[in-house]
Amino acid sequence: MSLIWGFLFEVETVPIGLMAVVLAFAYAGVPTFIPIYAEALGMTSIASYFFVIFAFFIILSRPFVGKLFGRKGANHIVYPFVLIFIIGMIILSQAHTMNAFLGAGAIMGVGFGVLQPALQTLAVQSVNTERKGLATSTFFYSMI
């Protein structure tokens, strides 16, 4: 049985994958929650802009991740941006204005946009060259 698991998962990347699971799980409820929350706040007209801003800030943050990761290392990227993502979730939970609502989308977008490639890089760097493909697939299994 362990032989099969060795072909499906890279054991070295499981801890990083678990961190990705927590990130994905934290975000998973947001797409369902946003329209309902926006309606409760009387902001249904801007609910879709949350996702536009979220996506924009993911795209905006990606070019800087690699350079920062290379210069500062994983600890200087992962821990602060987990905190940034959490702050975005807290702001979203307390948002009662359009600026707070959309600002939370921006903050969460930066956090998610930095964490996803940083965690993937950590997963790939944690294994030998011949196992990098398996490490990548293990990482993305965890994001499902």
mmCIF file with all atom_site columns, C-alpha atoms in Angstrom:
data_model
loop_
_atom_site.group_PDB
_atom_site.id
_atom_site.type_symbol
_atom_site.label_atom_id
_atom_site.label_alt_id
_atom_site.label_comp_id
_atom_site.label_asym_id
_atom_site.label_entity_id
_atom_site.label_seq_id
_atom_site.pdbx_PDB_ins_code
_atom_site.Cartn_x
_atom_site.Cartn_y
_atom_site.Cartn_z
_atom_site.occupancy
_atom_site.B_iso_or_equiv
_atom_site.pdbx_formal_charge
_atom_site.auth_seq_id
_atom_site.auth_comp_id
_atom_site.auth_asym_id
_atom_site.auth_atom_id
_atom_site.pdbx_PDB_model_num
ATOM 1   C CA . MET A 1 1   ? 0.000   0.000  0.000   1.00 0.00 ? 1   MET A CA 1
ATOM 2   C CA . SER A 1 2   ? 2.797   2.472  0.824   1.00 0.00 ? 2   SER A CA 1
ATOM 3   C CA . LEU A 1 3   ? 4.265   1.845  -2.624  1.00 0.00 ? 3   LEU A CA 1
ATOM 4   C CA . ILE A 1 4   ? 1.091   3.240  -4.208  1.00 0.00 ? 4   ILE A CA 1
ATOM 5   C CA . TRP A 1 5   ? 1.140   6.315  -1.934  1.00 0.00 ? 5   TRP A CA 1
ATOM 6   C CA . GLY A 1 6   ? 4.741   6.945  -3.000  1.00 0.00 ? 6   GLY A CA 1
ATOM 7   C CA . PHE A 1 7   ? 3.563   7.230  -6.595  1.00 0.00 ? 7   PHE A CA 1
ATOM 8   C CA . LEU A 1 8   ? 0.673   9.567  -5.732  1.00 0.00 ? 8   LEU A CA 1
ATOM 9   C CA . PHE A 1 9   ? 2.095   11.850 -3.027  1.00 0.00 ? 9   PHE A CA 1
ATOM 10  C CA . GLU A 1 10  ? 5.440   13.316 -2.106  1.00 0.00 ? 10  GLU A CA 1
ATOM 11  C CA . VAL A 1 11  ? 5.743   12.829 1.654   1.00 0.00 ? 11  VAL A CA 1
ATOM 12  C CA . GLU A 1 12  ? 8.212   15.713 2.046   1.00 0.00 ? 12  GLU A CA 1
ATOM 13  C CA . THR A 1 13  ? 5.618   18.203 0.803   1.00 0.00 ? 13  THR A CA 1
ATOM 14  C CA . VAL A 1 14  ? 2.734   17.050 3.002   1.00 0.00 ? 14  VAL A CA 1
ATOM 15  C CA . PRO A 1 15  ? 3.375   19.671 5.755   1.00 0.00 ? 15  PRO A CA 1
ATOM 16  C CA . ILE A 1 16  ? 3.408   22.419 3.137   1.00 0.00 ? 16  ILE A CA 1
ATOM 17  C CA . GLY A 1 17  ? 0.313   20.876 1.586   1.00 0.00 ? 17  GLY A CA 1
ATOM 18  C CA . LEU A 1 18  ? -1.412  21.003 4.969   1.00 0.00 ? 18  LEU A CA 1
ATOM 19  C CA . MET A 1 19  ? -0.702  24.711 5.147   1.00 0.00 ? 19  MET A CA 1
ATOM 20  C CA . ALA A 1 20  ? -2.167  25.071 1.657   1.00 0.00 ? 20  ALA A CA 1
ATOM 21  C CA . VAL A 1 21  ? -5.245  23.129 2.818   1.00 0.00 ? 21  VAL A CA 1
ATOM 22  C CA . VAL A 1 22  ? -5.780  25.639 5.615   1.00 0.00 ? 22  VAL A CA 1
ATOM 23  C CA . LEU A 1 23  ? -5.383  28.551 3.168   1.00 0.00 ? 23  LEU A CA 1
ATOM 24  C CA . ALA A 1 24  ? -7.759  27.000 0.634   1.00 0.00 ? 24  ALA A CA 1
ATOM 25  C CA . PHE A 1 25  ? -10.260 26.055 3.333   1.00 0.00 ? 25  PHE A CA 1
ATOM 26  C CA . ALA A 1 26  ? -10.219 29.600 4.730   1.00 0.00 ? 26  ALA A CA 1
ATOM 27  C CA . TYR A 1 27  ? -10.934 31.032 1.291   1.00 0.00 ? 27  TYR A CA 1
ATOM 28  C CA . ALA A 1 28  ? -13.412 28.334 0.210   1.00 0.00 ? 28  ALA A CA 1
ATOM 29  C CA . GLY A 1 29  ? -16.368 29.852 2.037   1.00 0.00 ? 29  GLY A CA 1
ATOM 30  C CA . VAL A 1 30  ? -15.756 33.356 0.727   1.00 0.00 ? 30  VAL A CA 1
ATOM 31  C CA . PRO A 1 31  ? -17.267 32.937 -2.774  1.00 0.00 ? 31  PRO A CA 1
ATOM 32  C CA . THR A 1 32  ? -20.478 31.632 -1.224  1.00 0.00 ? 32  THR A CA 1
ATOM 33  C CA . PHE A 1 33  ? -20.446 34.109 1.657   1.00 0.00 ? 33  PHE A CA 1
ATOM 34  C CA . ILE A 1 34  ? -19.820 37.344 -0.305  1.00 0.00 ? 34  ILE A CA 1
ATOM 35  C CA . PRO A 1 35  ? -23.152 37.618 -2.174  1.00 0.00 ? 35  PRO A CA 1
ATOM 36  C CA . ILE A 1 36  ? -25.163 36.814 0.965   1.00 0.00 ? 36  ILE A CA 1
ATOM 37  C CA . TYR A 1 37  ? -23.106 39.169 3.127   1.00 0.00 ? 37  TYR A CA 1
ATOM 38  C CA . ALA A 1 38  ? -23.286 41.978 0.552   1.00 0.00 ? 38  ALA A CA 1
ATOM 39  C CA . GLU A 1 39  ? -27.064 41.580 0.397   1.00 0.00 ? 39  GLU A CA 1
ATOM 40  C CA . ALA A 1 40  ? -27.307 41.749 4.195   1.00 0.00 ? 40  ALA A CA 1
ATOM 41  C CA . LEU A 1 41  ? -25.253 44.963 4.133   1.00 0.00 ? 41  LEU A CA 1
ATOM 42  C CA . GLY A 1 42  ? -27.328 46.420 1.301   1.00 0.00 ? 42  GLY A CA 1
ATOM 43  C CA . MET A 1 43  ? -24.352 46.369 -1.072  1.00 0.00 ? 43  MET A CA 1
ATOM 44  C CA . THR A 1 44  ? -25.440 43.796 -3.643  1.00 0.00 ? 44  THR A CA 1
ATOM 45  C CA . SER A 1 45  ? -24.394 46.097 -6.475  1.00 0.00 ? 45  SER A CA 1
ATOM 46  C CA . ILE A 1 46  ? -20.732 45.923 -5.407  1.00 0.00 ? 46  ILE A CA 1
ATOM 47  C CA . ALA A 1 47  ? -20.495 42.243 -4.468  1.00 0.00 ? 47  ALA A CA 1
ATOM 48  C CA . SER A 1 48  ? -18.983 41.260 -7.808  1.00 0.00 ? 48  SER A CA 1
ATOM 49  C CA . TYR A 1 49  ? -16.375 44.009 -7.466  1.00 0.00 ? 49  TYR A CA 1
ATOM 50  C CA . PHE A 1 50  ? -14.998 42.185 -4.431  1.00 0.00 ? 50  PHE A CA 1
ATOM 51  C CA . PHE A 1 51  ? -13.868 39.360 -6.729  1.00 0.00 ? 51  PHE A CA 1
ATOM 52  C CA . VAL A 1 52  ? -12.531 41.756 -9.361  1.00 0.00 ? 52  VAL A CA 1
ATOM 53  C CA . ILE A 1 53  ? -10.408 43.508 -6.731  1.00 0.00 ? 53  ILE A CA 1
ATOM 54  C CA . PHE A 1 54  ? -9.374  40.189 -5.180  1.00 0.00 ? 54  PHE A CA 1
ATOM 55  C CA . ALA A 1 55  ? -8.189  38.917 -8.585  1.00 0.00 ? 55  ALA A CA 1
ATOM 56  C CA . PHE A 1 56  ? -6.515  42.225 -9.465  1.00 0.00 ? 56  PHE A CA 1
ATOM 57  C CA . PHE A 1 57  ? -4.458  42.177 -6.274  1.00 0.00 ? 57  PHE A CA 1
ATOM 58  C CA . ILE A 1 58  ? -3.499  38.539 -6.802  1.00 0.00 ? 58  ILE A CA 1
ATOM 59  C CA . ILE A 1 59  ? -2.160  39.492 -10.224 1.00 0.00 ? 59  ILE A CA 1
ATOM 60  C CA . LEU A 1 60  ? -0.519  42.649 -8.856  1.00 0.00 ? 60  LEU A CA 1
ATOM 61  C CA . SER A 1 61  ? 1.289   40.778 -6.078  1.00 0.00 ? 61  SER A CA 1
ATOM 62  C CA . ARG A 1 62  ? 2.657   37.877 -8.139  1.00 0.00 ? 62  ARG A CA 1
ATOM 63  C CA . PRO A 1 63  ? 5.604   39.645 -9.841  1.00 0.00 ? 63  PRO A CA 1
ATOM 64  C CA . PHE A 1 64  ? 7.056   40.648 -6.473  1.00 0.00 ? 64  PHE A CA 1
ATOM 65  C CA . VAL A 1 65  ? 6.823   37.254 -4.780  1.00 0.00 ? 65  VAL A CA 1
ATOM 66  C CA . GLY A 1 66  ? 9.749   35.603 -6.534  1.00 0.00 ? 66  GLY A CA 1
ATOM 67  C CA . LYS A 1 67  ? 12.156  38.474 -5.961  1.00 0.00 ? 67  LYS A CA 1
ATOM 68  C CA . LEU A 1 68  ? 11.150  38.834 -2.329  1.00 0.00 ? 68  LEU A CA 1
ATOM 69  C CA . PHE A 1 69  ? 11.300  35.065 -1.793  1.00 0.00 ? 69  PHE A CA 1
ATOM 70  C CA . GLY A 1 70  ? 14.786  34.922 -3.310  1.00 0.00 ? 70  GLY A CA 1
ATOM 71  C CA . ARG A 1 71  ? 16.113  37.826 -1.241  1.00 0.00 ? 71  ARG A CA 1
ATOM 72  C CA . LYS A 1 72  ? 14.423  37.225 2.111   1.00 0.00 ? 72  LYS A CA 1
ATOM 73  C CA . GLY A 1 73  ? 13.590  33.523 2.191   1.00 0.00 ? 73  GLY A CA 1
ATOM 74  C CA . ALA A 1 74  ? 10.452  31.590 3.011   1.00 0.00 ? 74  ALA A CA 1
ATOM 75  C CA . ASN A 1 75  ? 9.982   32.732 6.599   1.00 0.00 ? 75  ASN A CA 1
ATOM 76  C CA . HIS A 1 76  ? 9.940   36.391 5.586   1.00 0.00 ? 76  HIS A CA 1
ATOM 77  C CA . ILE A 1 77  ? 7.213   35.639 3.056   1.00 0.00 ? 77  ILE A CA 1
ATOM 78  C CA . VAL A 1 78  ? 4.923   32.972 4.463   1.00 0.00 ? 78  VAL A CA 1
ATOM 79  C CA . TYR A 1 79  ? 4.405   34.125 8.049   1.00 0.00 ? 79  TYR A CA 1
ATOM 80  C CA . PRO A 1 80  ? 3.721   37.821 7.355   1.00 0.00 ? 80  PRO A CA 1
ATOM 81  C CA . PHE A 1 81  ? 1.411   37.065 4.449   1.00 0.00 ? 81  PHE A CA 1
ATOM 82  C CA . VAL A 1 82  ? -0.546  34.488 6.427   1.00 0.00 ? 82  VAL A CA 1
ATOM 83  C CA . LEU A 1 83  ? -1.102  37.316 8.892   1.00 0.00 ? 83  LEU A CA 1
ATOM 84  C CA . ILE A 1 84  ? -2.078  39.692 6.062   1.00 0.00 ? 84  ILE A CA 1
ATOM 85  C CA . PHE A 1 85  ? -4.597  37.164 4.737   1.00 0.00 ? 85  PHE A CA 1
ATOM 86  C CA . ILE A 1 86  ? -6.035  36.718 8.251   1.00 0.00 ? 86  ILE A CA 1
ATOM 87  C CA . ILE A 1 87  ? -6.303  40.495 8.666   1.00 0.00 ? 87  ILE A CA 1
ATOM 88  C CA . GLY A 1 88  ? -8.204  40.640 5.379   1.00 0.00 ? 88  GLY A CA 1
ATOM 89  C CA . MET A 1 89  ? -10.613 37.974 6.617   1.00 0.00 ? 89  MET A CA 1
ATOM 90  C CA . ILE A 1 90  ? -11.131 39.885 9.878   1.00 0.00 ? 90  ILE A CA 1
ATOM 91  C CA . ILE A 1 91  ? -11.764 43.139 8.017   1.00 0.00 ? 91  ILE A CA 1
ATOM 92  C CA . LEU A 1 92  ? -14.249 41.340 5.785   1.00 0.00 ? 92  LEU A CA 1
ATOM 93  C CA . SER A 1 93  ? -16.054 39.935 8.803   1.00 0.00 ? 93  SER A CA 1
ATOM 94  C CA . GLN A 1 94  ? -16.415 43.427 10.263  1.00 0.00 ? 94  GLN A CA 1
ATOM 95  C CA . ALA A 1 95  ? -17.051 45.346 7.031   1.00 0.00 ? 95  ALA A CA 1
ATOM 96  C CA . HIS A 1 96  ? -20.075 47.615 7.054   1.00 0.00 ? 96  HIS A CA 1
ATOM 97  C CA . THR A 1 97  ? -18.942 50.073 4.412   1.00 0.00 ? 97  THR A CA 1
ATOM 98  C CA . MET A 1 98  ? -18.083 49.719 0.761   1.00 0.00 ? 98  MET A CA 1
ATOM 99  C CA . ASN A 1 99  ? -14.450 50.743 1.381   1.00 0.00 ? 99  ASN A CA 1
ATOM 100 C CA . ALA A 1 100 ? -13.953 48.129 4.105   1.00 0.00 ? 100 ALA A CA 1
ATOM 101 C CA . PHE A 1 101 ? -15.700 45.478 2.001   1.00 0.00 ? 101 PHE A CA 1
ATOM 102 C CA . LEU A 1 102 ? -13.578 46.130 -1.080  1.00 0.00 ? 102 LEU A CA 1
ATOM 103 C CA . GLY A 1 103 ? -10.431 46.808 0.970   1.00 0.00 ? 103 GLY A CA 1
ATOM 104 C CA . ALA A 1 104 ? -10.773 43.367 2.512   1.00 0.00 ? 104 ALA A CA 1
ATOM 105 C CA . GLY A 1 105 ? -10.823 41.938 -1.021  1.00 0.00 ? 105 GLY A CA 1
ATOM 106 C CA . ALA A 1 106 ? -7.589  43.778 -1.815  1.00 0.00 ? 106 ALA A CA 1
ATOM 107 C CA . ILE A 1 107 ? -5.846  42.648 1.372   1.00 0.00 ? 107 ILE A CA 1
ATOM 108 C CA . MET A 1 108 ? -7.003  39.057 0.967   1.00 0.00 ? 108 MET A CA 1
ATOM 109 C CA . GLY A 1 109 ? -5.937  39.128 -2.688  1.00 0.00 ? 109 GLY A CA 1
ATOM 110 C CA . VAL A 1 110 ? -2.415  40.197 -1.751  1.00 0.00 ? 110 VAL A CA 1
ATOM 111 C CA . GLY A 1 111 ? -2.228  37.538 0.963   1.00 0.00 ? 111 GLY A CA 1
ATOM 112 C CA . PHE A 1 112 ? -3.529  34.752 -1.262  1.00 0.00 ? 112 PHE A CA 1
ATOM 113 C CA . GLY A 1 113 ? -1.535  35.974 -4.258  1.00 0.00 ? 113 GLY A CA 1
ATOM 114 C CA . VAL A 1 114 ? 1.724   35.804 -2.335  1.00 0.00 ? 114 VAL A CA 1
ATOM 115 C CA . LEU A 1 115 ? 1.051   32.638 -0.328  1.00 0.00 ? 115 LEU A CA 1
ATOM 116 C CA . GLN A 1 116 ? -0.010  30.321 -3.126  1.00 0.00 ? 116 GLN A CA 1
ATOM 117 C CA . PRO A 1 117 ? 3.187   30.616 -5.221  1.00 0.00 ? 117 PRO A CA 1
ATOM 118 C CA . ALA A 1 118 ? 5.406   30.851 -2.124  1.00 0.00 ? 118 ALA A CA 1
ATOM 119 C CA . LEU A 1 119 ? 3.998   27.613 -0.730  1.00 0.00 ? 119 LEU A CA 1
ATOM 120 C CA . GLN A 1 120 ? 4.287   25.948 -4.120  1.00 0.00 ? 120 GLN A CA 1
ATOM 121 C CA . THR A 1 121 ? 7.930   27.029 -4.330  1.00 0.00 ? 121 THR A CA 1
ATOM 122 C CA . LEU A 1 122 ? 8.577   25.629 -0.861  1.00 0.00 ? 122 LEU A CA 1
ATOM 123 C CA . ALA A 1 123 ? 7.002   22.341 -1.892  1.00 0.00 ? 123 ALA A CA 1
ATOM 124 C CA . VAL A 1 124 ? 9.151   22.075 -5.014  1.00 0.00 ? 124 VAL A CA 1
ATOM 125 C CA . GLN A 1 125 ? 12.340  23.108 -3.211  1.00 0.00 ? 125 GLN A CA 1
ATOM 126 C CA . SER A 1 126 ? 11.834  20.473 -0.518  1.00 0.00 ? 126 SER A CA 1
ATOM 127 C CA . VAL A 1 127 ? 12.521  17.526 -2.840  1.00 0.00 ? 127 VAL A CA 1
ATOM 128 C CA . ASN A 1 128 ? 15.137  16.179 -5.238  1.00 0.00 ? 128 ASN A CA 1
ATOM 129 C CA . THR A 1 129 ? 14.982  17.128 -8.899  1.00 0.00 ? 129 THR A CA 1
ATOM 130 C CA . GLU A 1 130 ? 13.379  13.851 -9.997  1.00 0.00 ? 130 GLU A CA 1
ATOM 131 C CA . ARG A 1 131 ? 10.509  14.307 -7.476  1.00 0.00 ? 131 ARG A CA 1
ATOM 132 C CA . LYS A 1 132 ? 9.611   17.940 -8.318  1.00 0.00 ? 132 LYS A CA 1
ATOM 133 C CA . GLY A 1 133 ? 6.656   16.982 -10.509 1.00 0.00 ? 133 GLY A CA 1
ATOM 134 C CA . LEU A 1 134 ? 5.235   14.796 -7.786  1.00 0.00 ? 134 LEU A CA 1
ATOM 135 C CA . ALA A 1 135 ? 5.787   17.575 -5.223  1.00 0.00 ? 135 ALA A CA 1
ATOM 136 C CA . THR A 1 136 ? 3.875   19.990 -7.442  1.00 0.00 ? 136 THR A CA 1
ATOM 137 C CA . SER A 1 137 ? 0.988   17.555 -7.860  1.00 0.00 ? 137 SER A CA 1
ATOM 138 C CA . THR A 1 138 ? 0.913   16.868 -4.112  1.00 0.00 ? 138 THR A CA 1
ATOM 139 C CA . PHE A 1 139 ? 0.725   20.606 -3.468  1.00 0.00 ? 139 PHE A CA 1
ATOM 140 C CA . PHE A 1 140 ? -2.164  21.036 -5.896  1.00 0.00 ? 140 PHE A CA 1
ATOM 141 C CA . TYR A 1 141 ? -3.973  17.978 -4.482  1.00 0.00 ? 141 TYR A CA 1
ATOM 142 C CA . SER A 1 142 ? -4.044  19.854 -1.210  1.00 0.00 ? 142 SER A CA 1
ATOM 143 C CA . MET A 1 143 ? -5.582  22.941 -2.821  1.00 0.00 ? 143 MET A CA 1
ATOM 144 C CA . ILE A 1 144 ? -8.610  20.987 -4.052  1.00 0.00 ? 144 ILE A CA 1
#
